[in-house]
Every structure is written in C-alpha cells, then in structure tokens.
PDB file of C-alpha atoms in Angstrom:
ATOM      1  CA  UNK A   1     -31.443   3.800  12.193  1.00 59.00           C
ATOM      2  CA  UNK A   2     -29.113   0.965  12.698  1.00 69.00           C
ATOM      3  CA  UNK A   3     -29.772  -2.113  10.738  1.00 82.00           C
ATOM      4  CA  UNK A   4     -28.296  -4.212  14.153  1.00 90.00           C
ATOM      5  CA  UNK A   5     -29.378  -3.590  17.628  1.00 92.00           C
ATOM      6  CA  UNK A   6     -26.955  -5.241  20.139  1.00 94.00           C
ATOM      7  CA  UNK A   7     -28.227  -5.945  23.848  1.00 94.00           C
ATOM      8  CA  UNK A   8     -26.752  -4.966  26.370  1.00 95.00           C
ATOM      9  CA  UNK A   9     -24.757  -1.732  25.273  1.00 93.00           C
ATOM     10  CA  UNK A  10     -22.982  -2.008  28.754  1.00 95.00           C
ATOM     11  CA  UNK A  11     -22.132  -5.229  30.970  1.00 96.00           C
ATOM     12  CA  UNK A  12     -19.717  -5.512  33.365  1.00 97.00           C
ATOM     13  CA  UNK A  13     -19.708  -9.352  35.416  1.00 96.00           C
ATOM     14  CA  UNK A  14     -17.545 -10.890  38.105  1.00 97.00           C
ATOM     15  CA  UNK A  15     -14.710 -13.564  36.896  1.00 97.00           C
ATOM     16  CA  UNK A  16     -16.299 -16.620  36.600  1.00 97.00           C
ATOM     17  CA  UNK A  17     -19.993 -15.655  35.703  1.00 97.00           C
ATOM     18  CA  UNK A  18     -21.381 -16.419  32.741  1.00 97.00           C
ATOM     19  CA  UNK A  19     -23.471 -13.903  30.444  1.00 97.00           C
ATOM     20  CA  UNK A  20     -25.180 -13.339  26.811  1.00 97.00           C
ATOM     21  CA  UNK A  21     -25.048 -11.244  24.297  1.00 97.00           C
ATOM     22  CA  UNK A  22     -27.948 -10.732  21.437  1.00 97.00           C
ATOM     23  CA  UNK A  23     -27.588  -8.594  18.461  1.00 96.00           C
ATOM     24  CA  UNK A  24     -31.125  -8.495  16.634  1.00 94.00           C
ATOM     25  CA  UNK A  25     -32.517  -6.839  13.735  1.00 92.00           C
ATOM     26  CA  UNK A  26     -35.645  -6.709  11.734  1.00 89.00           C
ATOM     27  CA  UNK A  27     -33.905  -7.624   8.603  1.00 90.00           C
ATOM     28  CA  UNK A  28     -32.333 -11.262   7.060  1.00 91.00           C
ATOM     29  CA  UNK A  29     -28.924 -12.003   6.695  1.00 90.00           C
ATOM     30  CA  UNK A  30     -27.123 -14.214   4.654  1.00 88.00           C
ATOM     31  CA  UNK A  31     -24.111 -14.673   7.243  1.00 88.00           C
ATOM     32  CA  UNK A  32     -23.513 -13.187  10.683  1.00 91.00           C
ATOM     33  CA  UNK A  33     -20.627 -12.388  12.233  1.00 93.00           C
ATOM     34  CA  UNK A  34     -19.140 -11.704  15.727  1.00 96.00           C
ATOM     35  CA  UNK A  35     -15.703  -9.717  16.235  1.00 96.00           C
ATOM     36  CA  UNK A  36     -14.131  -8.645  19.488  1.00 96.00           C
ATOM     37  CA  UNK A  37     -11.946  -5.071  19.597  1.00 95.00           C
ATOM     38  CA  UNK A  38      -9.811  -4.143  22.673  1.00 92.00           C
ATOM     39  CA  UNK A  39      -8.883  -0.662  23.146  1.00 88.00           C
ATOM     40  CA  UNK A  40      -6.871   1.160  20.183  1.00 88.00           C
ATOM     41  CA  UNK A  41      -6.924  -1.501  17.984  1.00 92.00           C
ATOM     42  CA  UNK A  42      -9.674  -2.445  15.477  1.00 93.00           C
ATOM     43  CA  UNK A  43     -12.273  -5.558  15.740  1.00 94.00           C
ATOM     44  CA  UNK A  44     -10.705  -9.142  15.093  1.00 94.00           C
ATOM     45  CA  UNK A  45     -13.175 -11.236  13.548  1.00 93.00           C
ATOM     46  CA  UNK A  46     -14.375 -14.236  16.000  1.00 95.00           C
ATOM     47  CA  UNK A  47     -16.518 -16.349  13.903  1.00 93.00           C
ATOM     48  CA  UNK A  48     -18.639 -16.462  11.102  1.00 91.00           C
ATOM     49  CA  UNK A  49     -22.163 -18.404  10.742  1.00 91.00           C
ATOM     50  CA  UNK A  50     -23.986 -18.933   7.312  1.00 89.00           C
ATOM     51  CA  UNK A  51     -26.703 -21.264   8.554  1.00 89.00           C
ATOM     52  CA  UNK A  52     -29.917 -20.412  10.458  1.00 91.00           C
ATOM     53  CA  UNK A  53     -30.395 -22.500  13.498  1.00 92.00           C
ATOM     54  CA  UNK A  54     -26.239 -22.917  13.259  1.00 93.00           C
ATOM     55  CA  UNK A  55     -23.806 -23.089  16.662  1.00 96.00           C
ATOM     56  CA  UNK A  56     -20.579 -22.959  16.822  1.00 95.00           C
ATOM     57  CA  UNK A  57     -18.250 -23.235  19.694  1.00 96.00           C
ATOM     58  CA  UNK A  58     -15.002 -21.347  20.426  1.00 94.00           C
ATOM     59  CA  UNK A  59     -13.887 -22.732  23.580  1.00 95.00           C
ATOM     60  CA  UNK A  60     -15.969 -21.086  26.217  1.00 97.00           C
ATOM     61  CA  UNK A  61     -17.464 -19.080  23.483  1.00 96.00           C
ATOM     62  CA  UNK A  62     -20.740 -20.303  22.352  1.00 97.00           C
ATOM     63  CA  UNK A  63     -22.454 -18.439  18.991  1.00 96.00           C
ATOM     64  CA  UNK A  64     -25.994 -18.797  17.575  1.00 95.00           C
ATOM     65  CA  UNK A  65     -27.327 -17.809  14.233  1.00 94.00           C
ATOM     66  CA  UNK A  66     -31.327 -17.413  14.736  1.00 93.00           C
ATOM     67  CA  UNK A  67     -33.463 -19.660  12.908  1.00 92.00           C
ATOM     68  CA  UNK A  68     -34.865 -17.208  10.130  1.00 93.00           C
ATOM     69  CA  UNK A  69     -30.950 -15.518   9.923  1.00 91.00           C
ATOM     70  CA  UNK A  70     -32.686 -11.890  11.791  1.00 92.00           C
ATOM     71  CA  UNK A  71     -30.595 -12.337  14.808  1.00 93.00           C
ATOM     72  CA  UNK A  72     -27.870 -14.488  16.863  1.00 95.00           C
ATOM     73  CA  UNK A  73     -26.952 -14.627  19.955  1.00 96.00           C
ATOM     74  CA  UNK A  74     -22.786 -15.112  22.041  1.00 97.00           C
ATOM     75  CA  UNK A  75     -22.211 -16.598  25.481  1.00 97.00           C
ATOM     76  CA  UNK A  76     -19.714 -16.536  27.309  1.00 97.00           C
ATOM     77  CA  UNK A  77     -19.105 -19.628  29.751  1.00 97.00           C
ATOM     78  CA  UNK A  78     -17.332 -18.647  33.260  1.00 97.00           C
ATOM     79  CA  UNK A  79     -15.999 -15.741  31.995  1.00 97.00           C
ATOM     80  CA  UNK A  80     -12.626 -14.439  32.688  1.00 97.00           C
ATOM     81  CA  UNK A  81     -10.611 -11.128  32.490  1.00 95.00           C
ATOM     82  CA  UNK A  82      -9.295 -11.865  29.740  1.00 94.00           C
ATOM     83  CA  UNK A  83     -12.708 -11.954  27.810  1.00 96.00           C
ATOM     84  CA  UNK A  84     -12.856  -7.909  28.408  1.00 96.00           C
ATOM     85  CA  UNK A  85     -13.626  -5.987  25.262  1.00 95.00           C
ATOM     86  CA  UNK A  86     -16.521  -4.889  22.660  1.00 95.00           C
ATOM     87  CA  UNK A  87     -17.864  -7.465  21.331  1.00 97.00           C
ATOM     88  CA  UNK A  88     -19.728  -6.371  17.927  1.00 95.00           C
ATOM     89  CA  UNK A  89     -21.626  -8.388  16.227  1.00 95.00           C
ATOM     90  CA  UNK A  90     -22.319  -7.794  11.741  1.00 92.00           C
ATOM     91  CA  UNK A  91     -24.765  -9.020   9.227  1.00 89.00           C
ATOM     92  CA  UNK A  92     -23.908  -9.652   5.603  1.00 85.00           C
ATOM     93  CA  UNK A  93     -26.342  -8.410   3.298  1.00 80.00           C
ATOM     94  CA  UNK A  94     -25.458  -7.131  -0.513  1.00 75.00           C
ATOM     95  CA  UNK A  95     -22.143  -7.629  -0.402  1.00 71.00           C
ATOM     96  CA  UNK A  96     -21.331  -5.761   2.582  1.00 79.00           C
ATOM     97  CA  UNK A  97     -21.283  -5.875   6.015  1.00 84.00           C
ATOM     98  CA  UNK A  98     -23.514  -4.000   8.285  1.00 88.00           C
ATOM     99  CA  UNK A  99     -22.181  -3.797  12.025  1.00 91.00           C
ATOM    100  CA  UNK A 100     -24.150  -3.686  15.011  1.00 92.00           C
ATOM    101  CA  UNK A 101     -24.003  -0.901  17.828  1.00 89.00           C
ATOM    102  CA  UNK A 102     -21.884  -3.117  20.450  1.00 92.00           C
ATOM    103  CA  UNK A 103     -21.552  -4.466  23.396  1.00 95.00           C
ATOM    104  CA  UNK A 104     -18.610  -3.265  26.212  1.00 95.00           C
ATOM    105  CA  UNK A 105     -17.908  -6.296  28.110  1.00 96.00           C
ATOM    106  CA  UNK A 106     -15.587  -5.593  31.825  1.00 96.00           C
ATOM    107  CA  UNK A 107     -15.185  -8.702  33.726  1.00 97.00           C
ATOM    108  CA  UNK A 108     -14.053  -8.269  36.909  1.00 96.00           C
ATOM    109  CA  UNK A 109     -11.103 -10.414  38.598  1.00 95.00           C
TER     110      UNK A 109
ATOM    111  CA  UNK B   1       4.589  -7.988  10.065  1.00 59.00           C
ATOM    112  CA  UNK B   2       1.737  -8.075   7.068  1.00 66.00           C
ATOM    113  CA  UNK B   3      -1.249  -5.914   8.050  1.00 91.00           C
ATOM    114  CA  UNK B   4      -3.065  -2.788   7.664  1.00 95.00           C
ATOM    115  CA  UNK B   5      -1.193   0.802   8.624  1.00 95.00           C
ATOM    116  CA  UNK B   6      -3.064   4.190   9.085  1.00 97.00           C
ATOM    117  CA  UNK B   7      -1.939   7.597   9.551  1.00 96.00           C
ATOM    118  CA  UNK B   8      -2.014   9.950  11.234  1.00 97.00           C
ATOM    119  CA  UNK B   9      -3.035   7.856  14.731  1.00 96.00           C
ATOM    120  CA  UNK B  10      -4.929  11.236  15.668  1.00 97.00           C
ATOM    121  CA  UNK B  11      -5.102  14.237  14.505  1.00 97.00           C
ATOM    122  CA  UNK B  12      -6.623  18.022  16.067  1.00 97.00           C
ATOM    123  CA  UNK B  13      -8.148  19.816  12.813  1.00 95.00           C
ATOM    124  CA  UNK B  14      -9.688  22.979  13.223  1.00 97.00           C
ATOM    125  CA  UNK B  15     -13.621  22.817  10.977  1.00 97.00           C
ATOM    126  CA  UNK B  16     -13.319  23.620   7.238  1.00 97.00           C
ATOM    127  CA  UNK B  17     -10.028  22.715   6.665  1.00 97.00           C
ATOM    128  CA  UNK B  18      -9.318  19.762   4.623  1.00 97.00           C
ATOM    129  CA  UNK B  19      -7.754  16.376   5.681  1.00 97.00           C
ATOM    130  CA  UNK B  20      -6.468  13.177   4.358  1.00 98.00           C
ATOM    131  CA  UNK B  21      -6.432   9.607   5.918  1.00 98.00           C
ATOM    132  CA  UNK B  22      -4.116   7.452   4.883  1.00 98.00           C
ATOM    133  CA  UNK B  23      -4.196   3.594   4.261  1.00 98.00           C
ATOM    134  CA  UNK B  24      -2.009   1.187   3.170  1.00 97.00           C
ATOM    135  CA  UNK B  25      -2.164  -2.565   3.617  1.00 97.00           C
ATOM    136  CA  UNK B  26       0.360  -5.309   2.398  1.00 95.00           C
ATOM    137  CA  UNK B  27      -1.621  -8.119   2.076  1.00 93.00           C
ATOM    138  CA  UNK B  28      -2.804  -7.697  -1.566  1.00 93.00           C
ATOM    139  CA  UNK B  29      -6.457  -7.837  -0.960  1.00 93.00           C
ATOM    140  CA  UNK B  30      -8.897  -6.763  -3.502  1.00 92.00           C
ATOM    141  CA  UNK B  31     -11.278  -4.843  -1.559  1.00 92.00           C
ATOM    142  CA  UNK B  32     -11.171  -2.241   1.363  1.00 94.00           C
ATOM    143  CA  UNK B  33     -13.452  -0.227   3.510  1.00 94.00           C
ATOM    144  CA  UNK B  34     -13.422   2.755   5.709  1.00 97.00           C
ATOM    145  CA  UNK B  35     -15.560   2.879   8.621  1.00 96.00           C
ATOM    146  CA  UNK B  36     -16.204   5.228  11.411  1.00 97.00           C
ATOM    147  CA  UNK B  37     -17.007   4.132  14.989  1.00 95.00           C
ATOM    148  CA  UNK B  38     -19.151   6.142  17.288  1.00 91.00           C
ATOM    149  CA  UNK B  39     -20.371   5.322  20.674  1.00 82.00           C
ATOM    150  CA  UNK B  40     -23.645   3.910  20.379  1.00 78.00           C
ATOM    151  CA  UNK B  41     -23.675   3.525  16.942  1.00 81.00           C
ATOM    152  CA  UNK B  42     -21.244   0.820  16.162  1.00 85.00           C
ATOM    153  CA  UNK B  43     -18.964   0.555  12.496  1.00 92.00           C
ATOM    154  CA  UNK B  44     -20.788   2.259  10.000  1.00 93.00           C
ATOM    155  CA  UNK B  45     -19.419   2.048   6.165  1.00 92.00           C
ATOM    156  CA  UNK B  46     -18.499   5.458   4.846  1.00 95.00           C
ATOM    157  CA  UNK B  47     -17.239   4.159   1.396  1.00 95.00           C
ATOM    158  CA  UNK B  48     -15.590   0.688   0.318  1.00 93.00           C
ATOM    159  CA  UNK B  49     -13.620  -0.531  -2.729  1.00 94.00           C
ATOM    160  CA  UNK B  50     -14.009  -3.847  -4.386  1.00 91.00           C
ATOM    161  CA  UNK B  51     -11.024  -3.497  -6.712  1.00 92.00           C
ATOM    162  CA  UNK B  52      -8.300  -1.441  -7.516  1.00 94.00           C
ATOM    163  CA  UNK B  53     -10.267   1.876  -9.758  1.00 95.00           C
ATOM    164  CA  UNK B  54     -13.482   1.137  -8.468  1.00 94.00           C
ATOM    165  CA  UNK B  55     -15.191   2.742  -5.136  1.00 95.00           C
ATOM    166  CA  UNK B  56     -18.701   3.059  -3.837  1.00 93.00           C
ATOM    167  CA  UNK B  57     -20.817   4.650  -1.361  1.00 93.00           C
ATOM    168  CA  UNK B  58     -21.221   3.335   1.790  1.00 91.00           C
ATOM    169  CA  UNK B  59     -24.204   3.667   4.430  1.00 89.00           C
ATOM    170  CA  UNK B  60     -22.667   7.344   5.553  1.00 94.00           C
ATOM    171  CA  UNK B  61     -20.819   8.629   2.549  1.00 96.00           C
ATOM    172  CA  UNK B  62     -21.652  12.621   2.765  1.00 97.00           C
ATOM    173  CA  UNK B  63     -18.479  15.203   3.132  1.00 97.00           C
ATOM    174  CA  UNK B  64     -16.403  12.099   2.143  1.00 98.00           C
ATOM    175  CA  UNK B  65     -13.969  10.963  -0.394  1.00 98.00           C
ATOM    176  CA  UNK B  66     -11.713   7.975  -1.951  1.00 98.00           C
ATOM    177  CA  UNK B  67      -9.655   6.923  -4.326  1.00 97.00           C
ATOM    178  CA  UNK B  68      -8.422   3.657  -5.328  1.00 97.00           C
ATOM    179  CA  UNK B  69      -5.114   4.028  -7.655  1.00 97.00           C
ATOM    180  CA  UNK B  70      -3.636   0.790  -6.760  1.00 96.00           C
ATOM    181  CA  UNK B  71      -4.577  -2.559  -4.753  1.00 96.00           C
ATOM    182  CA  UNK B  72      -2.277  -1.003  -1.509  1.00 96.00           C
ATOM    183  CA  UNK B  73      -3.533   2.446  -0.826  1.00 97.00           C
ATOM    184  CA  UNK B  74      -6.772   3.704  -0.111  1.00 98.00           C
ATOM    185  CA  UNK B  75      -7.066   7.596   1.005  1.00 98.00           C
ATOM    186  CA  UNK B  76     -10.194   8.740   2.765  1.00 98.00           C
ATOM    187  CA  UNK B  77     -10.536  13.062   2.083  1.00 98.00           C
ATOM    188  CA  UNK B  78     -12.643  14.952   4.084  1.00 97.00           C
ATOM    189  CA  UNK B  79     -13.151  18.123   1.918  1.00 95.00           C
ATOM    190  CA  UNK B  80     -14.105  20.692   4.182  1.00 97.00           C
ATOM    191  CA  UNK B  81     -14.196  19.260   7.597  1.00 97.00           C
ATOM    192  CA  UNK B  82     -17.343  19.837  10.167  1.00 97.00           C
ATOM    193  CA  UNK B  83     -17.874  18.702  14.063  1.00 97.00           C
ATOM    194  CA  UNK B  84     -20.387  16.067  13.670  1.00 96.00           C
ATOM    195  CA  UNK B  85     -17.114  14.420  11.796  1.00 97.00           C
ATOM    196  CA  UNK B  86     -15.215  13.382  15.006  1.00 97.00           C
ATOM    197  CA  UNK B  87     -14.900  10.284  15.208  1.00 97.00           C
ATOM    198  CA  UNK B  88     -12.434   7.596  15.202  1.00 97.00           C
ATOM    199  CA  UNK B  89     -11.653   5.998  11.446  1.00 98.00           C
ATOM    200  CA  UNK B  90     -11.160   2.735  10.795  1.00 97.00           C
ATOM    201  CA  UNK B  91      -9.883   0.945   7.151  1.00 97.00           C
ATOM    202  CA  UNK B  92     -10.343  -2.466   6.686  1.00 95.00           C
ATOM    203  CA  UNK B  93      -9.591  -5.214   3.665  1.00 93.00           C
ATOM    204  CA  UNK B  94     -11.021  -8.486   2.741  1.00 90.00           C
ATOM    205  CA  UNK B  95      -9.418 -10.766   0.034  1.00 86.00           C
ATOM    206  CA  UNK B  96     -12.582 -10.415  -1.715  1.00 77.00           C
ATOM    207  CA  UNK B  97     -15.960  -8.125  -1.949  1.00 71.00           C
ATOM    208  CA  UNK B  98     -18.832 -10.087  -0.396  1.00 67.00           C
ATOM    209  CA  UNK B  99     -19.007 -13.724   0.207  1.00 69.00           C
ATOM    210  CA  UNK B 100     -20.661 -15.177   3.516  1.00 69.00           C
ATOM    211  CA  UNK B 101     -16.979 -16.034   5.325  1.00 73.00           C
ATOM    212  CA  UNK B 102     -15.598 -12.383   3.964  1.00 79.00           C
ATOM    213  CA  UNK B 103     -13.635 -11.814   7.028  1.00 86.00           C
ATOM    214  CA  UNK B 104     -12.024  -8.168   7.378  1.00 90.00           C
ATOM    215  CA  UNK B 105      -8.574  -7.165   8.674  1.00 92.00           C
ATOM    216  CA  UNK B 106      -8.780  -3.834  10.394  1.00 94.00           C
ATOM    217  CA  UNK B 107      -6.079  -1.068  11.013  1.00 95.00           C
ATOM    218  CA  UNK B 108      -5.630   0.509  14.156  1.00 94.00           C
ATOM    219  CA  UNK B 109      -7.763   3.384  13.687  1.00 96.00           C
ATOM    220  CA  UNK B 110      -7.701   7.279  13.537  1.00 97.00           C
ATOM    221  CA  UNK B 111      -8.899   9.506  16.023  1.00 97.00           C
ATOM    222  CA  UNK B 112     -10.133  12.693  14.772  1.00 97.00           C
ATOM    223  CA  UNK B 113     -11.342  15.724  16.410  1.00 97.00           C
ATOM    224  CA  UNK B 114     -12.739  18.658  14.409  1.00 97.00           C
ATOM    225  CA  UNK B 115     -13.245  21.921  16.032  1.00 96.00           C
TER     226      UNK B 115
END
C-alpha cells in the first residue's frame, strides 16, 4: 500500500490549458515535495514545502501544502510542451522520503 | 560534471544469478539511497545510507543488499535474482539524512530485466 496516492496517474492536455495535480495520503508529513523526471533520467527536485496551508510559486507552477500537511496539490498555468514529464510528488516522514505513485503529464503543441 | 553515475545502464540477467549495481557520486554527500521505480507504484526505498559504514532497510528491502565502504560508492547486490525484480534502479544522495529541505540528486537509472 502506498503511503502517497497521486491523481491523475495519466493526463495528457492541449498547449495552453491549464490542469492540477493532487497527491494525497492518509498520513502527516513534516515536508512535501514535488520533482519532475523526463525520460531516462531520474526526478529533479521542484520544490519543497514545510508549512501547512504554504504556496509557493515557480513561474507558472503553483504548489500547495494542505492545511493538516496529509496532502498538496501542483498547477500548472497555460501549460506548454515543455512542461511534459512525471511529475511525482514525496512526503518526509522519519527521516526519509516516501514517494508518491505519479503523474505522466503529455501536453500537446 | 559533479553528479551521480550508475552502471550498467541495463542489463538482461537470466533468474538466480547474482548481480551488482554500481554507484558512485562525486559530490561528497553523506547519505544515499537506492530506489526502484515501477509503473504505478512510484520510487519506493529499497535500502539507504546515512553515512559512510552505516545502511538500513528501506520500505522494500527483501533479496537486496548494500554496502557502504566509503562516502563515494554505494553497491546494490541482488543475491539470487527473481522476475518480480525487474525494474528500473535508481541511486540517489542528499548532503544529509533527513531534514525538511533534504533535496536528492538522482542518477540516471538502471534498467533491469530478470528472466
């Protein structure tokens, strides 16, 4: 059973649209964080949040840690190509990180 | 170019033979991590090291091994290799264990196929 449920496992959008990802769990964090991985490589981190209730903004990238630190949220503001990837999202807890099940992003040009 | 290198980039291995992954990174971080990535089921932790000598057991540790004989290298054995083990393996480091901004620098994988 994983720990982190992202939503939806599959999206694929026209350029331009813009769309959200959740990753939720039943369980409190004491950080979340978001990384992006393109094909053959491994994830990059994106951004971390500590803070429940916290945003932060990464240009059109928009990140939300949920008030009680179970879950947080990414959109993605008029997305472009260039925004393709998995997009996975991981909860610190006991010093480690545990990482959710993903989310393939395809926007379309 | 500092980073994280693994080897083999894939690998064919026929089930109960045994098999090393290799790991090396340059940046002289204290801990690292090996993960394996499976459709649907994200990264999941197979074992980590917080320190040079020192490993533990991560969420899916079973027919797995490490060692940790210096800060650079960290092996990952698989003993007697089954099916259910293809996957694709990634190591990671961190400067440090734990700590809410731990961010993780991640190699560029291993695919492996057992058969």
């Amino acid at each position: 059973t994983q720990l982190l449920e992202q939503s939806p496992q599959f999206l694929s959008i026209q350029e331009g649209e813009n769309l959200t990802v959740y990753c939720n769990s039943s369980s409190v964090f004491s950080s979340l964080q978001w990384y992006r991985q393109e094909p053959g490589e491994g994830p990059v981190l994106l951004v971390t949040v500590v803070t429940g209730g916290e945003v932060k903004k990464l240009k059109r990238l928009t990140f939300q840690f949920g008030d009680a630190r179970k879950d947080s949220s990414l959109h993605i503001t008029a997305a472009q190509p260039g925004d393709t990837g998995l997009y996975l999202c991981a909860g610190g807890r006991y010093n480690q990180f545990y990482f959710g099940t993903g989310t393939s992003l395809t926007v379309i040009p | 170019i500092a980073g994280i290198t693994q080897a083999p980039t894939s690998q064919i291995l026929a089930a109960g033979r045994r098999m090393t992954l290799r790991c090396t990174q340059d940046m002289r971080h204290n801990a690292m991590y090996w993960y394996r990535q499976d459709l649907g089921l994200g990264l999941r932790l197979i074992h980590y090291s917080n320190t040079a000598g020192t490993t533990g057991k991560g969420e899916v540790p079973d027919g797995y091994s490490v060692s940790r004989a210096n800060t650079d290298d960290f092996p990952l054995t698989l003993a007697s290799a089954v099916p259910s083990q293809t996957s694709v393996y990634f190591c990671a480091s961190s400067d440090e264990a734990g700590g809410p901004f731990n961010e993780q620098f991640f190699g560029p994988g291993t695919r492996l196929t057992v058969l």
